[in-house]
């Protein structure tokens, strides 16, 4: 495709806009639309686009910006705060999917190298898509959301390491293996040391001066990402690895969020060309067998990946519901899987047919998992009881509460942002609080005065039997989930609890429903915060006007 042909570019972009609009209406991520456009205008479809140098150049720029933003957003603190669960689920799911996926590929008649590529491609999930979906559902700060983002970051690190290995050892090199390995390690160490020196001595001062102009900051970000990517490619590593490290080197600066926000649109636009180039390389010479293999692999990803996460998290004593909701986030392959396939094709390791297969699996799993995540709670309501019978391992945590604290004034469910502040205020006021949370990290890190934290779930009616309900004056739930609060209310009625019950709601509809369920108090933190803020602002405005009037009066009337 000649990019100087303005009309052809306009036609491709117009098709992309229409298909993207359709994807949004169907609640699908734009990556699905971009892949579809690539297939539609490529040789398989209309034949408008071929993989020429210009399209490939823009595609490489798009991938570089994508990896740069991934590195820029890399938050290792999130992995630490989610504890071992992020590493266990992230690495466990990668190992399970790659091993089982390899044997499935071998059983389908693939050669060893192709089977390895396909199996590894199945292991990675899209951080971009998952964060967007969880953010839209306001579940990023919930336990399953934080765990999901934690192990997705682990996956991002793994995929970068895989690309380093492929590009370093996949090139033709010396016949001496030991010498080749030493050379690769020396180059990699040199690259890391160079980035570390830039981070310590150059970047802080330089970016402080550059950030005085937002336009210059964006230009610097793109130029820096591409320059480090090119240097990494020159060393024998992929340009993607260099772009990722460039992002990591800026992740600790206070300007990363502003830079990342401004580059997202550029990333999305350039990634369109990556999928155009990908669509231009696809081959469906044996569509029937490829479709059969794609369906088998897609079912494996959609069912097997969430299942292994549920198993790992249940073994670590997490509630099945949390494992299920977190597991659904790995029920798809990511844009990194497609990048990995394109890398394997460029190295001559796999054929266009393998790339086509991985792309179809991407379409099926991304599309399917999107609906699974959107309707995750409704799905769990249907299959949750069966999953709990098979995988529930939380009893080991509740046994420790057979001898609860003798003096308990308030039982508080939830130690999140709102619940944590409630626990702080109650404890500081001298109330003896028994806090219940199903996040082990929050339970272990609790050091509030007069607050004892235990592991448990508000939806577990049997757990209520271990609580000192007869001594507690009030049960408070800071969890803003309607179904969870209804389940708690049902459990308290079942145990004939006579004290005060306070439940939390974020919407007027939920508040009305909780009042109907019998709650004595419905806490509405958003409404309370808005009312308090409005009252404070009104008082401040009145006070400022009074001061101005006093100052004008002190000056005296103006006379001629």
Coordinates of C-alpha atoms in Angstrom, one line a residue:
X1 CA 0.0 0.0 0.0
X2 CA 1.3 3.4 -1.0
X3 CA 0.8 5.7 2.0
X4 CA 0.9 8.7 -0.4
X5 CA -2.4 7.4 -1.9
X6 CA -4.5 9.7 0.3
X7 CA -7.8 8.3 -0.8
X8 CA -6.8 4.7 0.0
X9 CA -5.7 5.8 3.5
X10 CA -8.9 7.6 4.0
X11 CA -10.9 4.5 3.0
X12 CA -9.0 2.2 5.4
X13 CA -9.4 4.7 8.3
X14 CA -13.1 5.1 7.5
X15 CA -13.6 1.3 7.6
X16 CA -11.6 1.2 10.8
X17 CA -13.9 3.8 12.4
X18 CA -17.1 2.0 11.3
X19 CA -15.9 -1.4 12.5
X20 CA -14.7 0.2 15.8
X21 CA -18.1 1.8 16.3
X22 CA -19.7 -1.6 15.8
X23 CA -17.3 -3.2 18.3
X24 CA -18.1 -0.5 20.9
X25 CA -21.8 -1.1 20.4
X26 CA -21.2 -4.9 20.9
X27 CA -19.2 -4.0 24.1
X28 CA -16.0 -5.4 22.5
X29 CA -12.5 -4.0 22.9
X30 CA -11.1 -2.1 20.0
X31 CA -8.4 -4.7 19.5
X32 CA -11.1 -7.0 18.1
X33 CA -12.1 -4.3 15.6
X34 CA -8.5 -3.7 14.6
X35 CA -7.8 -7.4 13.9
X36 CA -11.1 -7.6 11.9
X37 CA -10.1 -4.5 9.8
X38 CA -6.6 -6.0 9.2
X39 CA -8.2 -9.2 7.9
X40 CA -10.9 -7.3 5.9
X41 CA -8.5 -5.0 4.0
X42 CA -5.6 -7.6 3.7
X43 CA -5.0 -10.1 1.0
X44 CA -7.6 -12.5 2.6
X45 CA -10.3 -9.8 2.2
X46 CA -10.3 -6.8 -0.1
X47 CA -6.6 -7.0 -0.9
X48 CA -6.0 -3.3 -0.4
X49 CA -3.1 -3.7 2.0
X50 CA 0.1 -5.7 1.6
X51 CA 3.0 -6.0 4.1
X52 CA 5.2 -3.3 2.5
X53 CA 8.0 -1.5 4.3
X54 CA 6.0 1.6 5.2
X55 CA 3.1 -0.3 6.9
X56 CA 5.6 -2.5 8.8
X57 CA 7.5 0.6 9.9
X58 CA 4.4 2.2 11.4
X59 CA 3.5 -1.2 12.9
X60 CA 6.9 -1.4 14.7
X61 CA 6.4 2.1 16.0
X62 CA 3.0 1.1 17.4
X63 CA 4.4 -2.0 19.1
X64 CA 7.3 0.1 20.5
X65 CA 4.9 2.7 21.9
X66 CA 2.7 -0.1 23.4
X67 CA 5.7 -1.7 25.2
X68 CA 6.9 1.7 26.3
X69 CA 3.5 2.4 28.0
X70 CA 3.5 -1.1 29.6
X71 CA 6.9 -0.4 31.1
X72 CA 5.8 3.1 32.0
X73 CA 2.8 1.7 34.0
X74 CA 4.7 -1.1 35.5
X75 CA 3.9 -1.0 39.2
X76 CA 6.0 -3.6 41.1
X77 CA 4.5 -2.3 44.4
X78 CA 1.2 -3.8 43.3
X79 CA 2.8 -7.2 43.1
X80 CA 4.1 -6.7 46.6
X81 CA 0.8 -5.6 48.0
X82 CA -1.0 -8.6 46.6
X83 CA 1.6 -10.8 48.2
X84 CA 2.5 -14.3 47.0
X85 CA -0.8 -14.7 45.3
X86 CA 0.2 -12.6 42.3
X87 CA 3.3 -14.6 41.7
X88 CA 1.7 -17.9 42.4
X89 CA -1.3 -17.4 40.0
X90 CA 0.8 -15.5 37.4
X91 CA 3.6 -18.1 37.1
X92 CA 1.3 -21.1 37.8
X93 CA -1.1 -20.2 35.1
X94 CA 1.7 -19.5 32.6
X95 CA 3.3 -22.9 33.4
X96 CA 0.0 -24.8 33.3
X97 CA -1.2 -23.3 30.0
X98 CA 2.1 -23.6 28.2
X99 CA 2.6 -27.3 29.2
X100 CA -1.0 -28.4 28.5
X101 CA -1.2 -26.2 25.4
X102 CA 2.0 -27.8 24.1
X103 CA 0.6 -31.3 24.3
X104 CA -2.7 -30.2 22.7
X105 CA -0.7 -28.7 19.8
X106 CA 1.3 -31.9 19.5
X107 CA -1.9 -34.0 19.5
X108 CA -3.2 -31.8 16.7
X109 CA -0.2 -32.7 14.5
X110 CA 2.0 -29.6 14.9
X111 CA 5.8 -29.7 14.9
X112 CA 7.7 -29.1 18.1
X113 CA 8.7 -25.5 17.4
X114 CA 5.2 -24.4 16.3
X115 CA 3.6 -26.2 19.3
X116 CA 5.9 -24.3 21.6
X117 CA 5.0 -20.9 20.0
X118 CA 1.3 -21.7 20.1
X119 CA 1.4 -22.9 23.7
X120 CA 3.3 -19.9 24.9
X121 CA 1.1 -17.5 23.0
X122 CA -1.9 -19.0 24.8
X123 CA -0.5 -18.1 28.2
X124 CA -0.6 -14.3 28.1
X125 CA -3.6 -12.1 28.8
X126 CA -4.2 -8.5 27.9
X127 CA -3.5 -6.1 30.7
X128 CA -4.9 -3.2 28.6
X129 CA -8.3 -4.9 28.0
X130 CA -8.7 -6.3 31.6
X131 CA -7.8 -3.0 33.2
X132 CA -10.4 -1.2 31.0
X133 CA -13.1 -3.7 31.7
X134 CA -12.5 -3.8 35.4
X135 CA -12.3 0.0 35.6
X136 CA -15.6 0.3 33.7
X137 CA -17.2 -2.1 36.3
X138 CA -15.5 -0.2 39.2
X139 CA -13.8 -3.5 40.3
X140 CA -10.1 -2.5 40.1
X141 CA -9.9 -1.7 43.8
X142 CA -11.7 -4.9 44.8
X143 CA -9.7 -7.9 45.9
X144 CA -10.1 -9.9 42.7
X145 CA -9.3 -6.8 40.6
X146 CA -6.0 -6.1 42.5
X147 CA -5.0 -9.7 42.3
X148 CA -5.8 -9.9 38.6
X149 CA -3.7 -6.8 37.8
X150 CA -0.9 -8.2 40.0
X151 CA -0.6 -11.4 38.1
X152 CA -1.1 -9.7 34.7
X153 CA 2.0 -7.6 35.5
X154 CA 3.8 -10.8 36.3
X155 CA 2.7 -12.1 32.8
X156 CA 4.0 -8.9 31.2
X157 CA 7.4 -9.4 32.7
X158 CA 7.4 -13.0 31.6
X159 CA 6.5 -12.1 28.0
X160 CA 9.3 -9.6 27.8
X161 CA 11.8 -12.2 29.1
X162 CA 10.5 -14.7 26.5
X163 CA 11.0 -12.1 23.7
X164 CA 14.5 -11.4 25.0
X165 CA 15.3 -15.1 24.8
X166 CA 13.8 -15.6 21.4
X167 CA 15.6 -12.6 19.8
X168 CA 18.9 -13.3 21.5
X169 CA 19.1 -17.0 20.8
X170 CA 16.9 -17.1 17.7
X171 CA 19.4 -15.3 15.5
X172 CA 22.2 -17.1 13.7
X173 CA 25.3 -16.9 15.8
X174 CA 28.4 -18.6 16.8
X175 CA 28.8 -22.3 16.9
X176 CA 30.2 -22.1 20.4
X177 CA 27.1 -22.3 22.6
X178 CA 28.9 -21.1 25.8
X179 CA 30.5 -18.2 24.0
X180 CA 27.1 -17.3 22.5
X181 CA 25.4 -17.4 25.9
X182 CA 28.2 -15.3 27.4
X183 CA 27.8 -12.7 24.7
X184 CA 24.1 -12.5 25.2
X185 CA 24.4 -12.1 28.9
X186 CA 27.1 -9.5 28.5
X187 CA 25.0 -7.4 26.1
X188 CA 22.0 -7.7 28.3
X189 CA 23.9 -6.7 31.4
X190 CA 25.4 -3.8 29.6
X191 CA 21.9 -2.6 28.4
X192 CA 20.5 -2.9 31.9
X193 CA 23.5 -1.0 33.4
X194 CA 23.1 1.7 30.8
X195 CA 19.4 2.2 31.6
X196 CA 20.2 2.2 35.3
X197 CA 22.8 4.9 34.9
X198 CA 20.4 7.0 32.8
X199 CA 17.7 6.6 35.5
X200 CA 20.1 7.8 38.3
X201 CA 22.2 10.5 36.7
X202 CA 20.5 11.8 33.5
X203 CA 16.7 11.3 33.4
X204 CA 15.7 13.1 36.6
X205 CA 17.3 16.4 35.7
X206 CA 16.6 16.2 32.0
X207 CA 12.9 15.3 32.3
X208 CA 12.4 18.1 34.9
X209 CA 13.4 20.6 32.3
X210 CA 11.5 19.0 29.5
X211 CA 8.3 18.7 31.5
X212 CA 7.9 22.5 31.5
X213 CA 6.3 22.0 28.1
X214 CA 3.7 19.3 27.7
X215 CA 4.2 19.1 24.0
X216 CA 8.0 18.7 24.4
X217 CA 7.3 16.0 27.1
X218 CA 5.4 13.9 24.5
X219 CA 8.0 14.4 21.9
X220 CA 10.7 13.4 24.3
X221 CA 8.8 10.3 25.3
X222 CA 8.4 9.0 21.8
X223 CA 12.0 9.9 20.8
X224 CA 13.4 8.2 23.9
X225 CA 11.3 5.1 23.5
X226 CA 12.2 4.7 19.8
X227 CA 15.9 5.5 20.5
X228 CA 16.3 2.9 23.2
X229 CA 14.3 0.4 21.1
X230 CA 16.6 0.9 18.2
X231 CA 19.7 0.5 20.4
X232 CA 18.3 -2.7 21.8
X233 CA 17.6 -4.0 18.3
X234 CA 21.2 -3.1 17.4
X235 CA 22.5 -5.2 20.3
X236 CA 20.6 -8.2 19.0
X237 CA 17.6 -8.0 21.3
X238 CA 14.2 -6.9 19.9
X239 CA 13.1 -3.3 19.6
X240 CA 10.1 -4.2 21.8
X241 CA 12.4 -5.1 24.7
X242 CA 14.2 -1.8 24.4
X243 CA 10.9 0.1 24.4
X244 CA 9.8 -1.7 27.5
X245 CA 13.0 -0.9 29.4
X246 CA 12.7 2.7 28.3
X247 CA 9.2 2.9 29.9
X248 CA 10.5 1.2 33.1
X249 CA 13.2 3.8 33.3
X250 CA 10.6 6.6 33.4
X251 CA 8.1 4.7 35.6
X252 CA 9.5 6.2 38.8
X253 CA 9.3 9.8 37.7
X254 CA 6.3 12.0 38.7
X255 CA 5.6 12.6 35.0
X256 CA 4.7 9.1 34.0
X257 CA 0.9 9.5 34.3
X258 CA 0.8 12.7 32.3
X259 CA 3.1 11.1 29.6
X260 CA 1.2 7.9 29.5
X261 CA -2.2 9.6 29.2
X262 CA -1.0 11.7 26.2
X263 CA 0.5 8.7 24.4
X264 CA -2.5 6.4 24.6
X265 CA -4.2 7.8 21.6
X266 CA -1.0 7.6 19.6
X267 CA -0.6 4.0 20.6
X268 CA -4.1 3.1 19.6
X269 CA -3.7 4.8 16.2
X270 CA -0.3 3.1 15.4
X271 CA -1.5 -0.3 16.6
X272 CA -4.0 -0.1 13.8
X273 CA -1.2 -0.4 11.4
X274 CA 0.2 -3.4 13.3
X275 CA -3.0 -5.3 12.8
X276 CA -3.1 -4.1 9.1
X277 CA 0.3 -5.6 8.7
X278 CA -0.7 -8.7 10.6
X279 CA -3.8 -9.1 8.4
X280 CA -1.7 -8.8 5.3
X281 CA 0.4 -11.8 6.4
X282 CA -2.5 -14.2 7.3
X283 CA -3.1 -17.3 5.4
X284 CA -6.1 -19.6 5.6
X285 CA -5.0 -22.2 3.2
X286 CA -6.6 -25.0 5.2
X287 CA -9.4 -23.1 6.9
X288 CA -11.4 -26.1 8.1
X289 CA -8.5 -27.7 10.1
X290 CA -7.4 -24.3 11.3
X291 CA -10.9 -23.4 12.5
X292 CA -11.1 -26.8 14.4
X293 CA -7.8 -26.2 16.1
X294 CA -8.8 -22.6 16.9
X295 CA -12.0 -23.7 18.6
X296 CA -10.1 -26.4 20.6
X297 CA -7.5 -23.9 21.8
X298 CA -10.1 -21.2 22.5
X299 CA -12.2 -23.5 24.7
X300 CA -9.0 -24.5 26.5
X301 CA -8.2 -20.8 27.2
X302 CA -11.7 -19.9 28.1
X303 CA -12.2 -22.8 30.5
X304 CA -8.7 -24.1 31.4
X305 CA -7.1 -20.7 32.3
X306 CA -9.8 -19.6 34.8
X307 CA -9.9 -23.1 36.2
X308 CA -6.2 -23.2 37.1
X309 CA -6.5 -19.8 38.7
X310 CA -9.4 -21.0 40.8
X311 CA -7.5 -24.1 41.9
X312 CA -4.3 -22.1 42.8
X313 CA -6.3 -19.5 44.8
X314 CA -8.4 -22.0 46.6
X315 CA -5.2 -23.9 47.6
X316 CA -4.0 -20.6 49.1
X317 CA -7.3 -20.3 51.0
X318 CA -9.0 -17.6 49.0
X319 CA -12.8 -17.7 48.6
X320 CA -13.9 -19.5 45.4
X321 CA -15.8 -16.4 44.3
X322 CA -12.6 -14.3 44.4
X323 CA -10.8 -17.0 42.4
X324 CA -13.6 -17.2 39.9
X325 CA -13.7 -13.4 39.3
X326 CA -10.0 -13.2 39.0
X327 CA -9.7 -16.3 36.9
X328 CA -12.0 -14.9 34.2
X329 CA -9.5 -12.2 33.5
X330 CA -7.1 -14.7 32.0
X331 CA -9.7 -16.3 29.7
X332 CA -8.2 -14.7 26.6
X333 CA -4.9 -14.2 24.8
X334 CA -3.5 -10.8 24.4
X335 CA -2.0 -8.4 21.9
X336 CA 1.4 -9.7 23.2
X337 CA 0.5 -13.2 21.9
X338 CA 0.1 -11.7 18.4
X339 CA 3.3 -9.8 18.8
X340 CA 5.1 -13.0 19.8
X341 CA 3.6 -14.8 16.8
X342 CA 4.8 -12.0 14.5
X343 CA 8.2 -12.2 16.1
X344 CA 8.4 -15.9 15.5
X345 CA 7.4 -15.4 11.9
X346 CA 10.1 -12.8 11.3
X347 CA 12.7 -15.2 12.8
X348 CA 11.5 -17.9 10.5
X349 CA 10.5 -20.2 13.4
X350 CA 6.8 -20.5 12.4
X351 CA 4.7 -20.2 9.3
X352 CA 1.9 -17.8 8.3
X353 CA -0.6 -20.5 9.0
X354 CA 0.5 -20.6 12.7
X355 CA 0.2 -16.9 12.9
X356 CA -3.3 -17.1 11.4
X357 CA -4.3 -19.7 13.9
X358 CA -3.1 -17.6 16.9
X359 CA -4.9 -14.6 15.5
X360 CA -8.2 -16.5 15.2
X361 CA -7.8 -17.8 18.8
X362 CA -7.2 -14.2 19.8
X363 CA -10.5 -13.1 18.2
X364 CA -12.5 -15.9 19.7
X365 CA -11.1 -15.6 23.2
X366 CA -11.0 -11.8 23.5
X367 CA -14.6 -11.6 22.2
X368 CA -15.8 -14.4 24.5
X369 CA -14.0 -13.4 27.6
X370 CA -15.2 -9.8 27.3
X371 CA -18.8 -11.0 27.9
X372 CA -17.7 -13.4 30.6
X373 CA -16.2 -10.5 32.5
X374 CA -19.1 -8.2 31.9
X375 CA -21.6 -10.7 33.2
X376 CA -19.2 -12.4 35.7
X377 CA -21.4 -12.0 38.8
X378 CA -24.5 -13.3 37.0
X379 CA -22.5 -16.3 35.8
X380 CA -21.2 -17.0 39.3
X381 CA -24.7 -16.9 40.7
X382 CA -25.5 -19.9 38.4
X383 CA -22.4 -22.0 38.8
X384 CA -21.0 -20.7 42.1
X385 CA -22.6 -23.3 44.4
X386 CA -21.1 -26.1 42.4
X387 CA -17.7 -24.5 42.3
X388 CA -17.8 -24.0 46.1
X389 CA -18.6 -27.6 46.7
X390 CA -15.6 -28.7 44.6
X391 CA -12.9 -26.0 45.3
X392 CA -13.8 -24.4 48.7
X393 CA -10.7 -24.5 50.9
X394 CA -11.4 -21.5 53.2
X395 CA -12.3 -23.6 56.2
X396 CA -8.7 -23.7 57.3
X397 CA -8.8 -19.9 57.8
X398 CA -12.1 -19.8 59.8
X399 CA -11.1 -22.5 62.3
X400 CA -8.7 -20.0 63.9
X401 CA -11.7 -18.0 65.1
X402 CA -13.2 -20.7 67.3
X403 CA -12.1 -18.6 70.2
X404 CA -13.1 -15.1 69.2
X405 CA -12.1 -11.9 71.2
X406 CA -14.1 -11.9 74.5
X407 CA -14.9 -8.1 74.2
X408 CA -16.4 -7.0 70.9
X409 CA -18.5 -3.9 70.5
X410 CA -18.6 -3.8 66.7
X411 CA -18.2 -6.4 64.0
X412 CA -17.0 -4.6 60.8
X413 CA -16.9 -6.3 57.4
X414 CA -14.3 -4.9 55.0
X415 CA -11.0 -3.1 55.6
X416 CA -10.9 -1.3 52.2
X417 CA -10.6 2.5 51.7
X418 CA -14.0 3.2 53.4
X419 CA -13.9 0.4 55.9
X420 CA -10.3 1.1 56.9
X421 CA -11.2 4.6 57.9
X422 CA -14.3 3.4 59.8
X423 CA -12.1 1.0 61.7
X424 CA -9.5 3.7 62.5
X425 CA -12.2 6.1 63.9
X426 CA -14.0 3.4 65.9
X427 CA -10.7 2.1 67.3
X428 CA -9.4 5.5 68.2
X429 CA -12.7 6.3 70.0
X430 CA -12.2 3.3 72.2
X431 CA -14.7 0.9 70.6
X432 CA -13.5 -2.7 70.4
X433 CA -13.8 -3.8 66.8
X434 CA -13.6 -7.2 65.2
X435 CA -12.9 -6.6 61.5
X436 CA -13.6 -9.3 58.9
X437 CA -11.9 -9.2 55.5
X438 CA -11.2 -11.8 52.8
X439 CA -8.0 -10.1 51.8
X440 CA -5.2 -11.9 53.7
X441 CA -2.8 -8.9 53.1
X442 CA -5.2 -6.5 54.9
X443 CA -5.7 -8.9 57.7
X444 CA -2.0 -9.5 58.2
X445 CA -1.1 -5.8 58.0
X446 CA -3.7 -4.6 60.4
X447 CA -2.2 -2.8 63.4
X448 CA -5.0 -0.5 64.4
X449 CA -5.6 0.1 68.1
X450 CA -8.6 -1.8 69.5
X451 CA -9.1 -3.5 66.1
X452 CA -8.7 -7.3 65.7
X453 CA -8.7 -8.4 62.1
X454 CA -9.7 -11.9 60.9
X455 CA -10.1 -13.6 57.6
X456 CA -13.7 -14.3 56.5
X457 CA -16.4 -13.5 53.9
X458 CA -19.7 -11.6 54.4
X459 CA -21.4 -14.1 52.2
X460 CA -20.4 -17.1 54.3
X461 CA -23.4 -17.9 56.5
X462 CA -21.5 -20.6 58.4
X463 CA -18.7 -18.2 59.3
X464 CA -21.2 -16.1 61.3
X465 CA -21.4 -19.0 63.8
X466 CA -17.8 -18.3 64.9
X467 CA -18.5 -14.6 65.5
X468 CA -19.5 -13.1 68.9
X469 CA -22.9 -12.0 67.7
X470 CA -24.3 -12.2 71.2
X471 CA -21.9 -9.6 72.5
X472 CA -21.6 -7.2 69.5
X473 CA -23.8 -4.1 69.7
X474 CA -23.6 -3.5 65.9
X475 CA -22.6 -5.2 62.7
X476 CA -21.3 -2.9 60.0
X477 CA -20.6 -3.8 56.4
X478 CA -18.5 -1.3 54.4
X479 CA -18.7 -3.6 51.4
X480 CA -20.8 -1.6 48.7
X481 CA -22.1 -4.8 47.0
X482 CA -25.9 -5.2 47.1
X483 CA -25.9 -9.1 46.8
X484 CA -23.1 -9.4 49.5
X485 CA -25.0 -7.2 51.9
X486 CA -28.3 -9.0 51.3
X487 CA -26.5 -12.3 51.9
X488 CA -25.1 -10.9 55.2
X489 CA -28.5 -9.7 56.2
X490 CA -30.0 -13.1 55.5
X491 CA -27.3 -14.7 57.6
X492 CA -27.8 -12.4 60.6
X493 CA -31.6 -13.1 60.5
X494 CA -30.9 -16.8 60.4
X495 CA -28.8 -16.5 63.6
X496 CA -31.4 -14.2 65.2
X497 CA -29.1 -11.3 65.7
X498 CA -30.8 -8.5 67.7
X499 CA -28.3 -5.7 67.4
X500 CA -27.9 -2.8 65.0
X501 CA -27.1 -3.5 61.4
X502 CA -25.5 -0.9 59.2
X503 CA -24.9 -1.6 55.5
X504 CA -23.2 0.4 52.7
X505 CA -24.6 1.4 49.4
X506 CA -23.2 3.5 46.5
X507 CA -26.4 4.1 44.7
X508 CA -29.9 5.2 45.6
X509 CA -31.4 2.0 44.2
X510 CA -29.1 -0.1 46.4
X511 CA -29.9 2.0 49.4
X512 CA -33.7 1.5 49.0
X513 CA -33.1 -2.3 48.5
X514 CA -31.1 -2.5 51.7
X515 CA -33.7 -0.6 53.7
X516 CA -36.3 -3.0 52.4
X517 CA -34.1 -6.0 53.5
X518 CA -34.2 -4.7 57.1
X519 CA -31.0 -2.7 57.6
X520 CA -31.2 -0.2 60.5
X521 CA -28.8 2.2 58.9
X522 CA -27.7 2.5 55.2
X523 CA -24.4 4.2 54.8
X524 CA -24.0 6.2 51.6
X525 CA -20.4 7.4 51.7
X526 CA -20.6 9.2 48.3
X527 CA -23.8 11.1 49.2
X528 CA -22.4 11.9 52.7
X529 CA -19.1 13.1 51.2
X530 CA -21.0 15.3 48.7
X531 CA -23.2 16.8 51.3
X532 CA -20.3 17.5 53.7
X533 CA -18.3 19.0 50.9
X534 CA -21.2 21.2 49.7
X535 CA -21.8 22.4 53.3
X536 CA -18.2 23.2 53.8
X537 CA -17.9 25.1 50.6
X538 CA -21.1 27.1 51.4
X539 CA -19.7 28.0 54.8
X540 CA -16.4 29.0 53.3
X541 CA -18.0 31.2 50.6
X542 CA -20.2 32.9 53.3
X543 CA -17.1 33.5 55.4
X544 CA -15.1 35.0 52.5
X545 CA -18.0 37.3 51.6
X546 CA -18.3 38.4 55.2
X547 CA -14.6 39.2 55.3
X548 CA -14.8 41.2 52.1
X549 CA -17.8 43.2 53.4
X550 CA -15.9 43.9 56.6
X551 CA -12.9 45.1 54.7
X552 CA -15.0 47.3 52.5
X553 CA -16.8 48.7 55.6
X554 CA -13.5 49.4 57.3
X555 CA -12.4 51.5 54.4
X556 CA -15.4 53.8 55.0
X557 CA -17.8 55.3 52.4
X558 CA -16.3 57.1 49.4
X559 CA -17.1 60.9 49.6
X560 CA -16.4 63.6 47.1

